[in-house]
């Protein structure tokens, strides 16, 4: 309840008492006489004198407002609105009349006059009405910037920048500042030692970068980046928050700006800010800059070397969700450059724990980080196994369904955990025990994209190293599905060869020749099982394997000779291999610089010679001795035992097709030199006229008229090859608004 002003003395009546008629008449008369005073006291208290006037209260119950009091508040609001309107119009009229004179004074040669004009301009820019009048005059804004370029007095500069700062809160003001050349003038002020000038200049530039088209390029051209990076040593957290946000706006999507930030020492300063301050907004804006820089290879290395991953990991317990999200995305982007870092256990623990959350952002980031940090790092692989990372990843694959932004990095991480470390075999068994084989094999179905297919095939290859996994893998149809993928990828390579285009080998940022190698490598390991060998033979794969012996990629030759060597344990497979004309290419491969290729080729030829004449065996023995011993007393049988355990553990970036050489050898194969023979036999010019050196009775060429048989694994799909393949960006539109745009670039590496 609103009380009367202090200069009135209200008194209350006892409405519960019994009054005589005469007393009632007196009270009514008193209320009538004071009615106007009560209204004035409620609506216009400032009109009363200081002397006290007793006004009787008409309030019967305490806490209830009288009618006059209820009417008083809207009346006061109306009065204030009228007063403000009058003042607004007065301010606008004053500004309109003053603008021509201000323009003249701002252009005066006398700096004292300019200073007074700057003060007046600053005062006018503070009030809304006069500010709008200034905004309607591009001439006054041009005069302010012109005076700013000439001014030497700090106070004058402060008034001028303050006026521009106030005007920059409106789109029209931003446009006139931009068109009048205000950005170079403001950037020069970033070197000012005066805090208020620095603040006005930076916030005005920030408004321009946020809302004015073309401002980013103008700031970049005027050298604003270098000056902003230099200001990262400033101590004011709020000022640093504005500065780092400017850097994020400039660096996003601009590689040149990222490199300028790097050259100016930006990564070190940004990491220092993340480590030193606890102001949430500053940490958030700085993490946004680091996230943008983390997709630049050069900045990525600098951030890691500055201790960025350790600093960011310490912030993963921060209560700010948006900060934790940015830190996780940044760590994920940096993680492919941190595979050799020590002390990653806290990060790995957080990632495994976050796999159990419902936050998609955190799950995607965790899978990517685990994939990268376990790549070629035995200690990290073992640690993830010990903290139940395998179980968590299997559960993630099961829950993810067809979300490839989750399944692909998860499968890559599992692939790393099942290869080349102390707990690899335990991990292979654990995946089966956790029920992971079926969801993994199901990923080989459409509509999985090539990056996921390649990672899954590699994981199956590792799982097949465990004998206990083979029955279930076979029962789930792993072998026919991999054969189908081999045929599909082989067809894509054939198309590229026939069109003389090496670019055509790329599908969804995966090279199809690499996919061929991956599929054959998986079949190589699967072929160690006698039942799997039968399936491979039934699908008539040997003709394709013989074709691949001519493939120019050394790794493909290695896995192809490896699978043929496993199949050679079966007499009928040896005969099929020989009938397909494999003797000539195998003889050539005896002289390969790759010891594994030469050893496998020798093993196959040796088994092919078992029913040959003694003379043939003698000539073969001499050839094998000349090609394999090479000064080593060990026989090829000992070498074979060694090469069977060879495993490629290269890191690669499946989403990066910008000129990376995927071949470990110094010379990239020239696919244009291949000659298509019959239905896809790859023949180098120096192999075209080779004759069969050992078996004169073998067929020359190959029987390609027999189609390969493989089951239709695409239920409810009319065309088994009509698989939707598109670029896999490794991103997700999430609640954090990233789309999830990380400014492009790959985000995880893999090993086999």
XYZ file of C-alpha atoms in Angstrom:
752
model
C 0.000 0.000 0.000
C 1.355 3.413 -0.946
C 1.541 5.997 1.860
C 0.958 9.703 1.618
C 3.866 12.111 1.356
C 5.652 13.023 4.539
C 4.242 16.565 4.554
C 0.700 15.233 5.000
C -0.623 13.876 8.278
C -3.248 11.279 7.545
C -5.226 9.878 10.373
C -7.569 6.926 10.441
C -11.073 6.566 11.649
C -12.342 3.787 13.852
C -14.972 2.273 11.620
C -15.928 -0.278 14.238
C -17.007 2.409 16.742
C -20.595 3.626 17.119
C -21.020 7.275 16.052
C -23.832 9.701 16.534
C -25.478 11.193 13.465
C -23.873 14.544 14.171
C -20.398 12.967 14.228
C -21.094 11.219 10.960
C -22.126 14.472 9.346
C -18.904 16.135 10.537
C -16.770 13.330 9.070
C -18.574 13.481 5.746
C -18.064 17.212 5.611
C -14.362 16.836 6.375
C -13.920 14.207 3.645
C -15.716 16.416 1.168
C -13.534 19.404 2.020
C -10.280 17.416 1.670
C -11.160 15.498 -1.510
C -9.055 17.685 -3.779
C -6.110 17.546 -1.348
C -6.230 13.759 -1.316
C -6.173 13.612 -5.101
C -3.309 16.115 -5.308
C -1.358 14.257 -2.635
C -1.689 11.006 -4.558
C -1.078 12.275 -8.105
C 1.012 15.426 -7.714
C 2.803 15.259 -4.363
C 5.380 17.815 -5.492
C 2.706 20.560 -5.532
C 2.188 20.480 -1.768
C 3.735 22.980 0.615
C 6.081 21.955 3.350
C 3.469 22.697 5.975
C 1.549 19.686 7.098
C -2.014 19.236 6.027
C -4.113 16.751 7.881
C -5.901 14.559 5.387
C -8.217 11.903 6.764
C -7.716 8.404 5.452
C -10.556 6.616 3.747
C -8.889 3.282 4.229
C -11.052 0.907 6.198
C -8.893 -2.246 6.116
C -5.137 -2.135 6.423
C -3.420 -3.477 3.272
C -6.174 -2.450 0.870
C -5.562 0.501 -1.447
C -8.119 3.252 -1.715
C -9.665 4.212 -5.035
C -7.544 7.351 -5.248
C -4.385 5.375 -4.587
C -5.261 2.852 -7.300
C -5.709 5.655 -9.817
C -2.558 7.465 -8.745
C 0.055 5.070 -10.204
C -1.103 5.081 -13.867
C -1.595 8.828 -13.602
C 1.996 9.280 -12.480
C 3.216 7.053 -15.317
C 1.291 9.143 -17.811
C 2.732 12.310 -16.342
C 6.313 10.975 -16.622
C 5.680 9.863 -20.207
C 4.491 13.334 -21.144
C 7.508 14.915 -19.458
C 9.884 12.512 -21.217
C 8.256 13.192 -24.550
C 8.677 16.916 -24.060
C 12.325 16.452 -23.056
C 12.936 14.019 -25.967
C 11.639 16.514 -28.476
C 13.686 19.247 -26.862
C 16.852 17.085 -27.063
C 16.178 16.247 -30.698
C 15.522 19.877 -31.582
C 18.701 20.984 -29.820
C 20.771 18.345 -31.636
C 19.337 19.162 -35.055
C 20.083 22.846 -34.577
C 23.562 22.112 -33.208
C 24.763 19.650 -35.895
C 25.759 22.204 -38.579
C 27.678 24.230 -36.022
C 29.306 21.095 -34.582
C 30.511 20.010 -38.018
C 32.125 23.400 -38.505
C 33.744 23.326 -35.065
C 35.055 19.765 -35.489
C 36.801 20.827 -38.687
C 38.342 23.889 -37.034
C 42.110 24.294 -37.025
C 42.139 25.248 -33.358
C 42.419 22.046 -31.339
C 40.858 23.714 -28.309
C 37.762 24.458 -30.346
C 37.774 20.892 -31.627
C 38.004 19.657 -28.042
C 34.906 21.612 -27.002
C 33.038 20.350 -30.063
C 34.101 16.787 -29.250
C 32.783 17.184 -25.701
C 29.449 18.473 -26.988
C 29.226 15.626 -29.513
C 29.904 13.102 -26.778
C 27.188 14.598 -24.578
C 24.662 14.592 -27.410
C 25.468 10.963 -28.269
C 24.533 9.856 -24.761
C 20.857 10.852 -25.021
C 18.587 8.839 -27.235
C 16.831 11.717 -28.996
C 19.952 13.679 -29.818
C 21.778 10.460 -30.722
C 19.172 9.664 -33.359
C 19.590 13.158 -34.731
C 23.341 12.533 -35.053
C 22.692 9.179 -36.718
C 20.663 10.907 -39.413
C 23.658 13.042 -40.345
C 26.507 11.157 -42.052
C 28.377 14.483 -42.208
C 28.736 14.704 -38.428
C 30.091 11.130 -38.244
C 32.594 11.885 -41.013
C 33.605 15.042 -39.127
C 34.113 13.031 -35.925
C 36.409 10.572 -37.718
C 38.281 13.375 -39.482
C 38.839 15.113 -36.153
C 39.942 11.808 -34.622
C 42.627 11.412 -37.283
C 44.019 14.878 -36.485
C 43.551 15.045 -32.719
C 46.541 14.906 -30.389
C 44.928 15.775 -27.077
C 43.969 12.629 -25.087
C 40.766 14.191 -23.750
C 39.640 15.184 -27.221
C 40.376 11.675 -28.488
C 38.430 10.200 -25.576
C 35.361 12.319 -26.325
C 35.513 11.503 -30.030
C 35.888 7.750 -29.520
C 33.158 7.854 -26.881
C 30.789 9.490 -29.354
C 31.609 6.905 -32.026
C 31.149 4.136 -29.476
C 27.657 5.375 -28.596
C 26.724 5.706 -32.264
C 28.018 2.184 -33.015
C 25.116 0.661 -31.108
C 22.899 1.410 -34.085
C 23.133 -0.141 -37.544
C 23.002 3.248 -39.257
C 25.881 4.474 -37.137
C 27.945 1.390 -37.982
C 27.341 1.939 -41.687
C 28.442 5.589 -41.603
C 31.495 4.799 -39.453
C 32.495 2.066 -41.909
C 31.946 4.220 -45.007
C 33.775 7.192 -43.481
C 36.980 5.212 -42.897
C 36.510 4.811 -39.189
C 38.064 1.343 -38.926
C 41.699 2.377 -39.665
C 41.331 5.299 -37.243
C 40.015 3.028 -34.498
C 42.740 0.436 -35.069
C 45.410 3.103 -34.618
C 43.910 3.813 -31.202
C 44.534 0.222 -30.090
C 48.068 1.363 -29.283
C 46.803 4.048 -26.892
C 48.002 3.795 -23.277
C 44.754 5.354 -22.011
C 42.340 2.718 -20.812
C 39.100 4.517 -21.689
C 40.248 5.226 -25.258
C 41.324 1.613 -25.646
C 37.957 0.396 -24.377
C 35.954 2.695 -26.656
C 38.018 1.728 -29.709
C 37.847 -2.025 -29.065
C 34.130 -2.126 -28.305
C 33.354 -0.034 -31.390
C 35.419 -2.410 -33.537
C 33.644 -5.321 -31.891
C 30.253 -3.877 -32.850
C 31.481 -3.362 -36.410
C 32.750 -6.933 -36.674
C 29.480 -8.283 -35.351
C 27.032 -6.309 -37.444
C 28.696 -4.498 -40.352
C 29.317 -6.288 -43.626
C 32.857 -5.800 -44.895
C 34.244 -4.844 -41.500
C 36.245 -8.061 -41.091
C 38.212 -7.515 -44.268
C 38.764 -3.852 -43.388
C 40.117 -4.743 -39.931
C 42.342 -7.419 -41.435
C 43.672 -5.055 -44.125
C 44.377 -2.304 -41.597
C 46.521 -4.611 -39.437
C 43.995 -4.977 -36.662
C 44.771 -8.630 -35.982
C 48.343 -8.003 -34.924
C 47.326 -5.225 -32.546
C 44.528 -7.268 -31.040
C 46.842 -10.218 -30.385
C 49.303 -7.839 -28.721
C 46.510 -6.735 -26.364
C 46.069 -10.292 -25.055
C 48.624 -9.434 -22.368
C 46.181 -6.888 -20.907
C 44.998 -7.568 -17.360
C 41.324 -6.590 -17.509
C 39.217 -9.785 -17.940
C 36.227 -7.940 -19.417
C 38.392 -6.155 -21.962
C 40.082 -9.450 -22.836
C 36.672 -11.047 -23.370
C 35.845 -8.422 -26.020
C 39.287 -8.766 -27.606
C 39.148 -12.548 -27.867
C 35.654 -12.376 -29.323
C 37.000 -10.040 -32.016
C 39.739 -12.562 -32.780
C 37.180 -15.340 -33.112
C 35.084 -13.277 -35.520
C 38.145 -12.537 -37.646
C 39.653 -16.033 -37.627
C 36.518 -18.057 -38.306
C 36.714 -19.369 -41.858
C 39.824 -17.342 -42.720
C 43.062 -19.314 -42.925
C 45.191 -16.219 -43.500
C 43.921 -14.636 -40.291
C 44.674 -17.832 -38.385
C 48.260 -17.777 -39.598
C 48.615 -14.103 -38.643
C 47.407 -14.930 -35.136
C 49.977 -17.729 -35.012
C 52.800 -15.472 -36.224
C 51.846 -12.870 -33.614
C 52.132 -15.357 -30.750
C 48.402 -15.826 -30.303
C 48.279 -19.501 -29.236
C 50.638 -19.019 -26.290
C 48.694 -16.011 -24.998
C 45.334 -17.700 -25.445
C 46.449 -20.788 -23.526
C 47.844 -18.537 -20.787
C 44.465 -16.787 -20.480
C 42.674 -20.127 -20.147
C 45.078 -21.131 -17.399
C 45.173 -17.856 -15.476
C 41.629 -16.466 -15.317
C 38.343 -17.783 -13.942
C 35.964 -15.191 -15.460
C 33.490 -17.442 -17.274
C 32.749 -15.146 -20.195
C 36.458 -14.658 -20.880
C 37.114 -18.396 -20.709
C 34.211 -19.018 -23.070
C 35.252 -16.442 -25.672
C 38.868 -17.615 -25.503
C 37.835 -21.238 -25.927
C 35.917 -20.196 -29.046
C 39.098 -18.756 -30.540
C 41.057 -21.889 -29.678
C 38.341 -24.041 -31.222
C 38.592 -22.105 -34.493
C 42.400 -22.219 -34.468
C 42.448 -25.921 -33.593
C 41.481 -26.937 -37.129
C 44.510 -25.127 -38.579
C 47.446 -27.590 -38.748
C 50.051 -24.965 -37.869
C 48.095 -23.469 -34.976
C 47.182 -26.947 -33.801
C 50.814 -27.828 -33.187
C 51.478 -24.500 -31.464
C 48.509 -24.921 -29.112
C 49.580 -28.445 -28.183
C 53.170 -27.315 -27.584
C 51.886 -24.502 -25.359
C 50.203 -27.092 -23.141
C 46.748 -26.381 -24.491
C 45.336 -29.869 -24.066
C 46.318 -30.111 -20.396
C 44.943 -26.625 -19.672
C 41.679 -27.356 -21.474
C 41.289 -30.714 -19.757
C 41.488 -28.991 -16.364
C 38.409 -26.954 -17.333
C 36.256 -29.991 -18.108
C 34.936 -29.897 -14.533
C 33.791 -26.264 -14.875
C 30.077 -25.756 -14.113
C 29.623 -23.791 -17.355
C 28.164 -26.176 -19.937
C 29.009 -23.967 -22.900
C 32.626 -23.711 -21.768
C 32.953 -27.476 -21.320
C 31.491 -28.031 -24.786
C 34.013 -25.703 -26.398
C 36.881 -27.298 -24.495
C 35.830 -30.763 -25.628
C 35.511 -29.747 -29.281
C 38.924 -28.085 -29.115
C 40.585 -31.102 -27.485
C 39.024 -33.317 -30.120
C 40.404 -31.134 -32.911
C 43.837 -31.061 -31.275
C 43.968 -34.736 -30.376
C 45.429 -35.946 -33.669
C 48.529 -33.871 -32.868
C 48.737 -35.197 -29.319
C 49.237 -38.910 -29.898
C 52.739 -38.748 -28.423
C 51.868 -36.589 -25.421
C 52.270 -38.099 -21.985
C 49.924 -37.633 -19.074
C 46.723 -38.014 -21.078
C 45.133 -40.312 -18.493
C 42.785 -37.629 -17.056
C 41.509 -36.793 -20.536
C 40.958 -40.457 -21.347
C 39.065 -40.973 -18.083
C 36.781 -38.016 -18.787
C 36.094 -39.262 -22.309
C 35.178 -42.769 -21.180
C 32.917 -41.329 -18.502
C 31.210 -38.968 -20.965
C 30.338 -41.858 -23.268
C 27.646 -42.720 -20.738
C 26.035 -39.267 -20.949
C 23.024 -38.291 -23.044
C 24.745 -35.198 -24.463
C 25.446 -35.916 -28.140
C 28.149 -33.251 -28.326
C 30.071 -34.856 -25.516
C 29.689 -38.358 -26.955
C 30.895 -37.292 -30.406
C 33.882 -35.455 -28.963
C 34.757 -38.287 -26.584
C 34.733 -40.863 -29.376
C 36.939 -38.679 -31.551
C 39.410 -38.011 -28.748
C 39.627 -41.690 -27.821
C 40.166 -42.571 -31.473
C 43.042 -40.140 -31.858
C 44.780 -40.606 -28.523
C 44.831 -44.390 -28.938
C 46.368 -44.147 -32.407
C 49.882 -45.620 -32.350
C 50.098 -45.099 -28.588
C 50.439 -48.393 -26.737
C 50.248 -46.814 -23.282
C 46.986 -45.014 -24.039
C 45.515 -48.162 -25.585
C 46.270 -50.199 -22.489
C 44.973 -47.491 -20.166
C 41.663 -47.179 -22.020
C 41.258 -50.945 -21.782
C 41.962 -50.853 -18.040
C 39.323 -48.165 -17.370
C 36.617 -50.165 -19.211
C 36.883 -48.114 -22.367
C 36.212 -51.100 -24.622
C 32.893 -51.834 -22.926
C 31.889 -48.169 -23.101
C 32.721 -47.930 -26.804
C 30.812 -51.112 -27.640
C 27.779 -49.773 -25.765
C 28.120 -46.501 -27.668
C 28.118 -48.289 -31.025
C 25.017 -50.235 -30.003
C 23.144 -47.099 -28.911
C 24.308 -44.938 -31.822
C 22.460 -46.892 -34.480
C 23.013 -45.198 -37.842
C 24.594 -42.013 -36.448
C 27.902 -42.213 -38.281
C 29.265 -39.144 -36.500
C 29.337 -41.426 -33.442
C 29.873 -44.886 -34.897
C 32.815 -43.996 -37.139
C 35.153 -42.633 -34.426
C 33.938 -45.334 -32.033
C 34.823 -48.071 -34.507
C 38.184 -46.412 -35.166
C 38.915 -46.365 -31.441
C 37.964 -50.035 -31.130
C 40.180 -50.814 -34.096
C 43.129 -49.223 -32.307
C 42.330 -51.005 -29.053
C 42.326 -54.404 -30.775
C 45.753 -54.022 -32.327
C 49.376 -53.908 -31.236
C 49.421 -53.470 -27.485
C 49.582 -55.662 -24.415
C 45.803 -55.934 -24.044
C 44.926 -56.246 -27.734
C 43.887 -59.896 -27.548
C 41.880 -59.273 -24.394
C 40.120 -56.417 -26.180
C 39.312 -58.678 -29.123
C 37.697 -61.187 -26.772
C 35.948 -58.511 -24.735
C 34.135 -57.084 -27.754
C 32.630 -60.510 -28.399
C 31.733 -60.995 -24.737
C 30.015 -57.591 -24.660
C 27.855 -58.536 -27.639
C 29.631 -56.159 -29.979
C 30.181 -58.393 -33.002
C 26.639 -58.192 -34.365
C 26.294 -54.368 -34.283
C 29.768 -54.061 -35.788
C 29.000 -56.434 -38.661
C 25.679 -54.660 -39.204
C 27.642 -51.506 -40.013
C 28.822 -53.208 -43.213
C 25.298 -52.776 -44.597
C 24.068 -49.753 -46.532
C 23.604 -46.878 -45.976
C 26.988 -46.748 -44.225
C 29.412 -44.410 -45.954
C 32.878 -45.362 -47.137
C 34.839 -43.946 -44.157
C 32.753 -46.007 -41.742
C 32.889 -49.057 -44.007
C 36.662 -48.868 -44.199
C 37.056 -48.508 -40.433
C 34.651 -51.385 -39.799
C 36.428 -53.719 -42.219
C 39.722 -52.931 -40.484
C 38.159 -53.662 -37.097
C 36.823 -56.991 -38.375
C 40.335 -57.786 -39.565
C 41.649 -57.261 -36.026
C 38.805 -59.221 -34.458
C 39.571 -62.144 -36.764
C 43.016 -62.407 -35.181
C 41.222 -64.009 -32.216
C 40.258 -67.574 -33.126
C 37.261 -67.530 -30.778
C 35.720 -64.689 -32.781
C 35.802 -66.477 -36.127
C 32.744 -68.734 -35.678
C 30.508 -65.802 -34.758
C 31.981 -63.571 -37.472
C 31.336 -66.316 -39.977
C 27.798 -66.826 -38.705
C 27.083 -63.101 -39.066
C 28.169 -63.181 -42.706
C 31.303 -61.077 -42.312
C 33.184 -62.763 -45.170
C 30.511 -62.320 -47.902
C 29.921 -58.722 -46.848
C 33.596 -57.862 -47.083
C 33.795 -59.585 -50.462
C 30.883 -57.463 -51.651
C 32.665 -54.283 -50.536
C 35.841 -55.481 -52.255
C 33.967 -55.907 -55.532
C 32.342 -52.497 -55.212
C 35.589 -50.654 -54.469
C 37.412 -52.617 -57.178
C 34.808 -51.507 -59.703
C 35.368 -47.874 -58.745
C 39.108 -48.280 -59.299
C 38.438 -49.860 -62.691
C 36.302 -46.888 -63.694
C 39.104 -44.514 -62.756
C 41.668 -46.514 -64.738
C 39.485 -46.656 -67.835
C 38.825 -42.911 -67.643
C 42.526 -42.109 -67.021
C 41.498 -40.173 -63.923
C 43.175 -40.623 -60.580
C 40.668 -38.239 -58.962
C 37.880 -40.679 -59.669
C 39.353 -43.130 -57.153
C 38.146 -40.914 -54.284
C 34.728 -41.647 -52.765
C 33.588 -39.790 -49.627
C 37.214 -38.747 -49.022
C 38.302 -42.413 -49.092
C 40.568 -43.681 -51.839
C 39.067 -46.753 -53.439
C 42.486 -48.329 -53.960
C 42.957 -48.079 -50.184
C 39.553 -49.643 -49.681
C 40.572 -52.547 -51.912
C 43.685 -53.013 -49.802
C 41.665 -52.885 -46.571
C 39.162 -55.499 -47.739
C 41.853 -57.860 -49.003
C 43.780 -57.387 -45.757
C 40.728 -58.426 -43.751
C 40.171 -61.455 -45.986
C 43.840 -62.339 -45.498
C 43.333 -62.722 -41.745
C 39.920 -64.343 -42.101
C 41.401 -66.889 -44.528
C 43.450 -68.397 -41.712
C 40.242 -70.199 -40.729
C 39.529 -73.249 -42.881
C 35.788 -72.559 -43.031
C 36.365 -68.976 -44.119
C 38.685 -70.207 -46.861
C 35.844 -72.331 -48.174
C 33.525 -69.305 -48.294
C 36.136 -67.252 -50.140
C 36.614 -70.001 -52.705
C 32.866 -70.409 -53.152
C 32.573 -66.741 -54.020
C 35.144 -67.153 -56.802
C 37.501 -64.505 -55.399
C 40.752 -66.007 -56.670
C 40.482 -64.427 -60.182
C 40.170 -60.992 -58.573
C 43.110 -61.680 -56.260
C 45.244 -62.609 -59.258
C 44.280 -59.351 -60.947
C 45.327 -57.435 -57.856
C 48.828 -58.916 -58.078
C 49.376 -56.395 -60.882
C 48.185 -53.539 -58.700
C 50.921 -50.873 -58.419
C 50.389 -50.287 -54.700
C 52.935 -52.258 -52.689
C 50.653 -52.698 -49.676
C 47.932 -54.131 -51.894
C 50.450 -56.568 -53.332
C 51.383 -57.584 -49.785
C 47.850 -58.348 -48.597
C 46.943 -60.006 -51.921
C 49.892 -62.361 -51.837
C 49.075 -62.924 -48.164
C 45.515 -64.064 -48.801
C 46.628 -66.238 -51.730
C 49.248 -67.763 -49.451
C 46.558 -68.660 -46.896
C 44.323 -70.080 -49.619
C 47.273 -72.107 -50.922
C 46.809 -74.387 -47.926
C 43.961 -75.896 -49.963
C 44.995 -77.972 -52.965
C 42.044 -76.864 -55.086
C 42.801 -73.222 -54.338
C 46.393 -73.712 -55.507
C 45.122 -75.166 -58.750
C 42.670 -72.284 -59.264
C 45.423 -69.757 -58.591
C 47.691 -71.402 -61.131
C 44.908 -71.672 -63.704
C 44.212 -67.945 -63.388
C 47.735 -67.210 -64.594
C 49.255 -66.183 -61.278
C 52.663 -67.717 -61.960
C 53.969 -64.795 -64.013
C 53.085 -61.978 -61.602
C 54.188 -64.044 -58.608
C 57.536 -64.663 -60.263
C 57.905 -60.932 -60.820
C 56.991 -60.248 -57.197
C 59.810 -62.513 -56.024
C 62.061 -59.554 -56.791
C 59.938 -57.039 -54.874
C 61.762 -54.692 -52.519
C 59.062 -55.466 -49.969
C 60.240 -58.525 -48.082
C 56.709 -59.576 -47.137
C 55.560 -59.520 -50.762
C 58.550 -61.530 -51.916
C 58.134 -64.047 -49.101
C 54.443 -64.614 -49.719
C 55.050 -64.948 -53.458
C 57.755 -67.519 -52.798
C 55.472 -69.499 -50.491
C 52.706 -69.625 -53.091
C 55.079 -70.654 -55.871
C 56.610 -73.293 -53.622
C 53.203 -74.837 -52.940
C 52.293 -74.631 -56.619
C 55.418 -76.661 -57.441
C 54.664 -79.604 -55.156
C 53.363 -81.808 -57.976
C 55.822 -80.541 -60.585
C 58.870 -82.299 -61.986
C 62.202 -82.438 -60.197
C 63.762 -80.162 -62.833
C 61.051 -77.551 -62.276
C 61.539 -77.737 -58.506
C 65.285 -77.310 -58.931
C 64.924 -74.209 -61.095
C 62.368 -72.826 -58.652
C 64.684 -73.483 -55.721
C 67.483 -71.568 -57.439
C 65.152 -68.667 -58.192
C 63.863 -68.584 -54.632
C 67.369 -68.687 -53.230
C 68.524 -65.823 -55.446
C 65.520 -63.638 -54.693
C 64.926 -64.273 -50.999
C 68.133 -65.113 -49.186
C 69.918 -61.833 -50.061
C 72.784 -62.705 -47.809
C 70.547 -63.943 -44.986
C 71.022 -67.622 -44.055
C 67.361 -67.911 -42.947
C 64.993 -69.616 -45.353
C 61.751 -68.100 -46.601
C 59.828 -70.271 -44.145
C 61.321 -68.308 -41.247
C 60.632 -65.031 -43.038
C 57.006 -66.006 -43.565
C 56.486 -66.449 -39.845
C 57.716 -62.892 -39.309
C 55.725 -61.155 -42.033
C 52.462 -62.796 -40.998
C 52.474 -60.541 -37.949
C 53.134 -57.360 -39.901
C 50.410 -54.749 -39.507
C 50.207 -51.312 -40.965
C 49.894 -48.776 -38.146
C 49.806 -45.572 -40.157
C 47.874 -42.493 -39.138
C 45.656 -41.054 -41.807
C 42.954 -38.423 -42.068
C 39.911 -39.810 -43.846
C 38.281 -36.434 -44.439
C 41.355 -34.754 -45.835
C 41.882 -35.128 -49.536
C 44.051 -32.095 -50.038
C 47.166 -33.587 -51.436
C 48.199 -36.014 -48.741
C 50.292 -38.868 -50.091
C 48.630 -42.003 -48.822
C 51.447 -44.262 -49.952
C 54.226 -45.016 -47.492
C 56.743 -45.472 -50.262
C 58.568 -42.540 -51.732
C 56.885 -42.900 -55.093
C 53.142 -42.640 -55.555
C 51.834 -45.202 -58.054
C 50.865 -43.846 -61.446
C 47.423 -45.223 -62.205
C 47.499 -43.722 -65.674
C 50.269 -46.176 -66.615
C 47.963 -49.146 -66.043
C 46.595 -50.970 -69.073
C 43.122 -52.522 -68.627
C 43.208 -56.099 -69.899
C 40.015 -58.084 -70.427
C 37.662 -57.160 -67.566
C 39.931 -55.224 -65.293
C 43.323 -56.970 -65.182
C 45.952 -54.377 -64.276
C 49.073 -54.817 -66.331
C 52.142 -52.617 -66.250
C 53.919 -52.053 -69.573
C 57.004 -53.878 -68.315
C 54.864 -56.896 -67.398
C 52.804 -57.126 -70.562
C 55.129 -59.459 -72.458
C 56.329 -61.641 -69.602
C 56.072 -65.364 -70.149
C 55.485 -68.092 -67.612
C 58.961 -69.038 -66.450
C 58.124 -72.211 -64.531
C 54.962 -73.832 -65.790
C 54.698 -73.985 -69.524
C 51.311 -75.627 -69.369
C 49.530 -72.830 -67.501
C 47.006 -70.601 -69.193
C 48.124 -67.211 -70.350
C 45.723 -64.553 -69.255
C 42.783 -65.278 -67.007
C 39.277 -66.677 -67.116
C 37.240 -63.560 -66.499
C 34.057 -64.868 -68.048
C 32.976 -66.381 -64.726
C 31.203 -63.789 -62.566
C 32.004 -63.575 -58.877
C 29.188 -64.792 -56.692
C 28.205 -62.939 -53.561
C 24.930 -62.800 -51.624
C 22.498 -59.907 -51.796
C 22.961 -58.201 -48.448
C 20.665 -55.270 -49.205
C 17.192 -56.334 -48.159
C 14.450 -54.040 -49.438
C 16.962 -52.305 -51.707
C 16.392 -52.748 -55.419
C 20.016 -52.261 -56.416
C 22.592 -53.919 -54.131
C 25.099 -51.280 -55.173
C 22.710 -48.360 -54.788
C 24.364 -47.289 -51.585
C 24.151 -43.626 -50.677
C 27.704 -42.356 -50.445
C 28.348 -38.744 -49.572
C 31.007 -36.701 -47.864
C 31.342 -37.550 -44.223
C 32.178 -34.309 -42.462
C 32.342 -35.733 -38.933
C 29.990 -33.005 -37.720
C 26.587 -32.779 -36.067
C 24.016 -30.031 -35.729
C 23.781 -29.747 -31.969
C 22.391 -27.565 -29.264
C 25.648 -25.664 -29.057
C 24.986 -24.255 -32.510
C 28.065 -25.438 -34.303
C 26.222 -27.104 -37.123
C 28.630 -28.510 -35.856
C 30.805 -26.186 -37.912
C 34.409 -26.504 -36.759
C 35.656 -24.415 -39.580
C 36.404 -27.467 -41.818
C 39.224 -29.998 -41.716
C 39.598 -33.581 -40.467
C 39.149 -34.500 -36.863
C 40.485 -37.960 -36.257
C 43.244 -40.243 -37.392
C 43.375 -43.989 -37.475
C 45.696 -46.925 -37.334
C 45.075 -50.545 -38.274
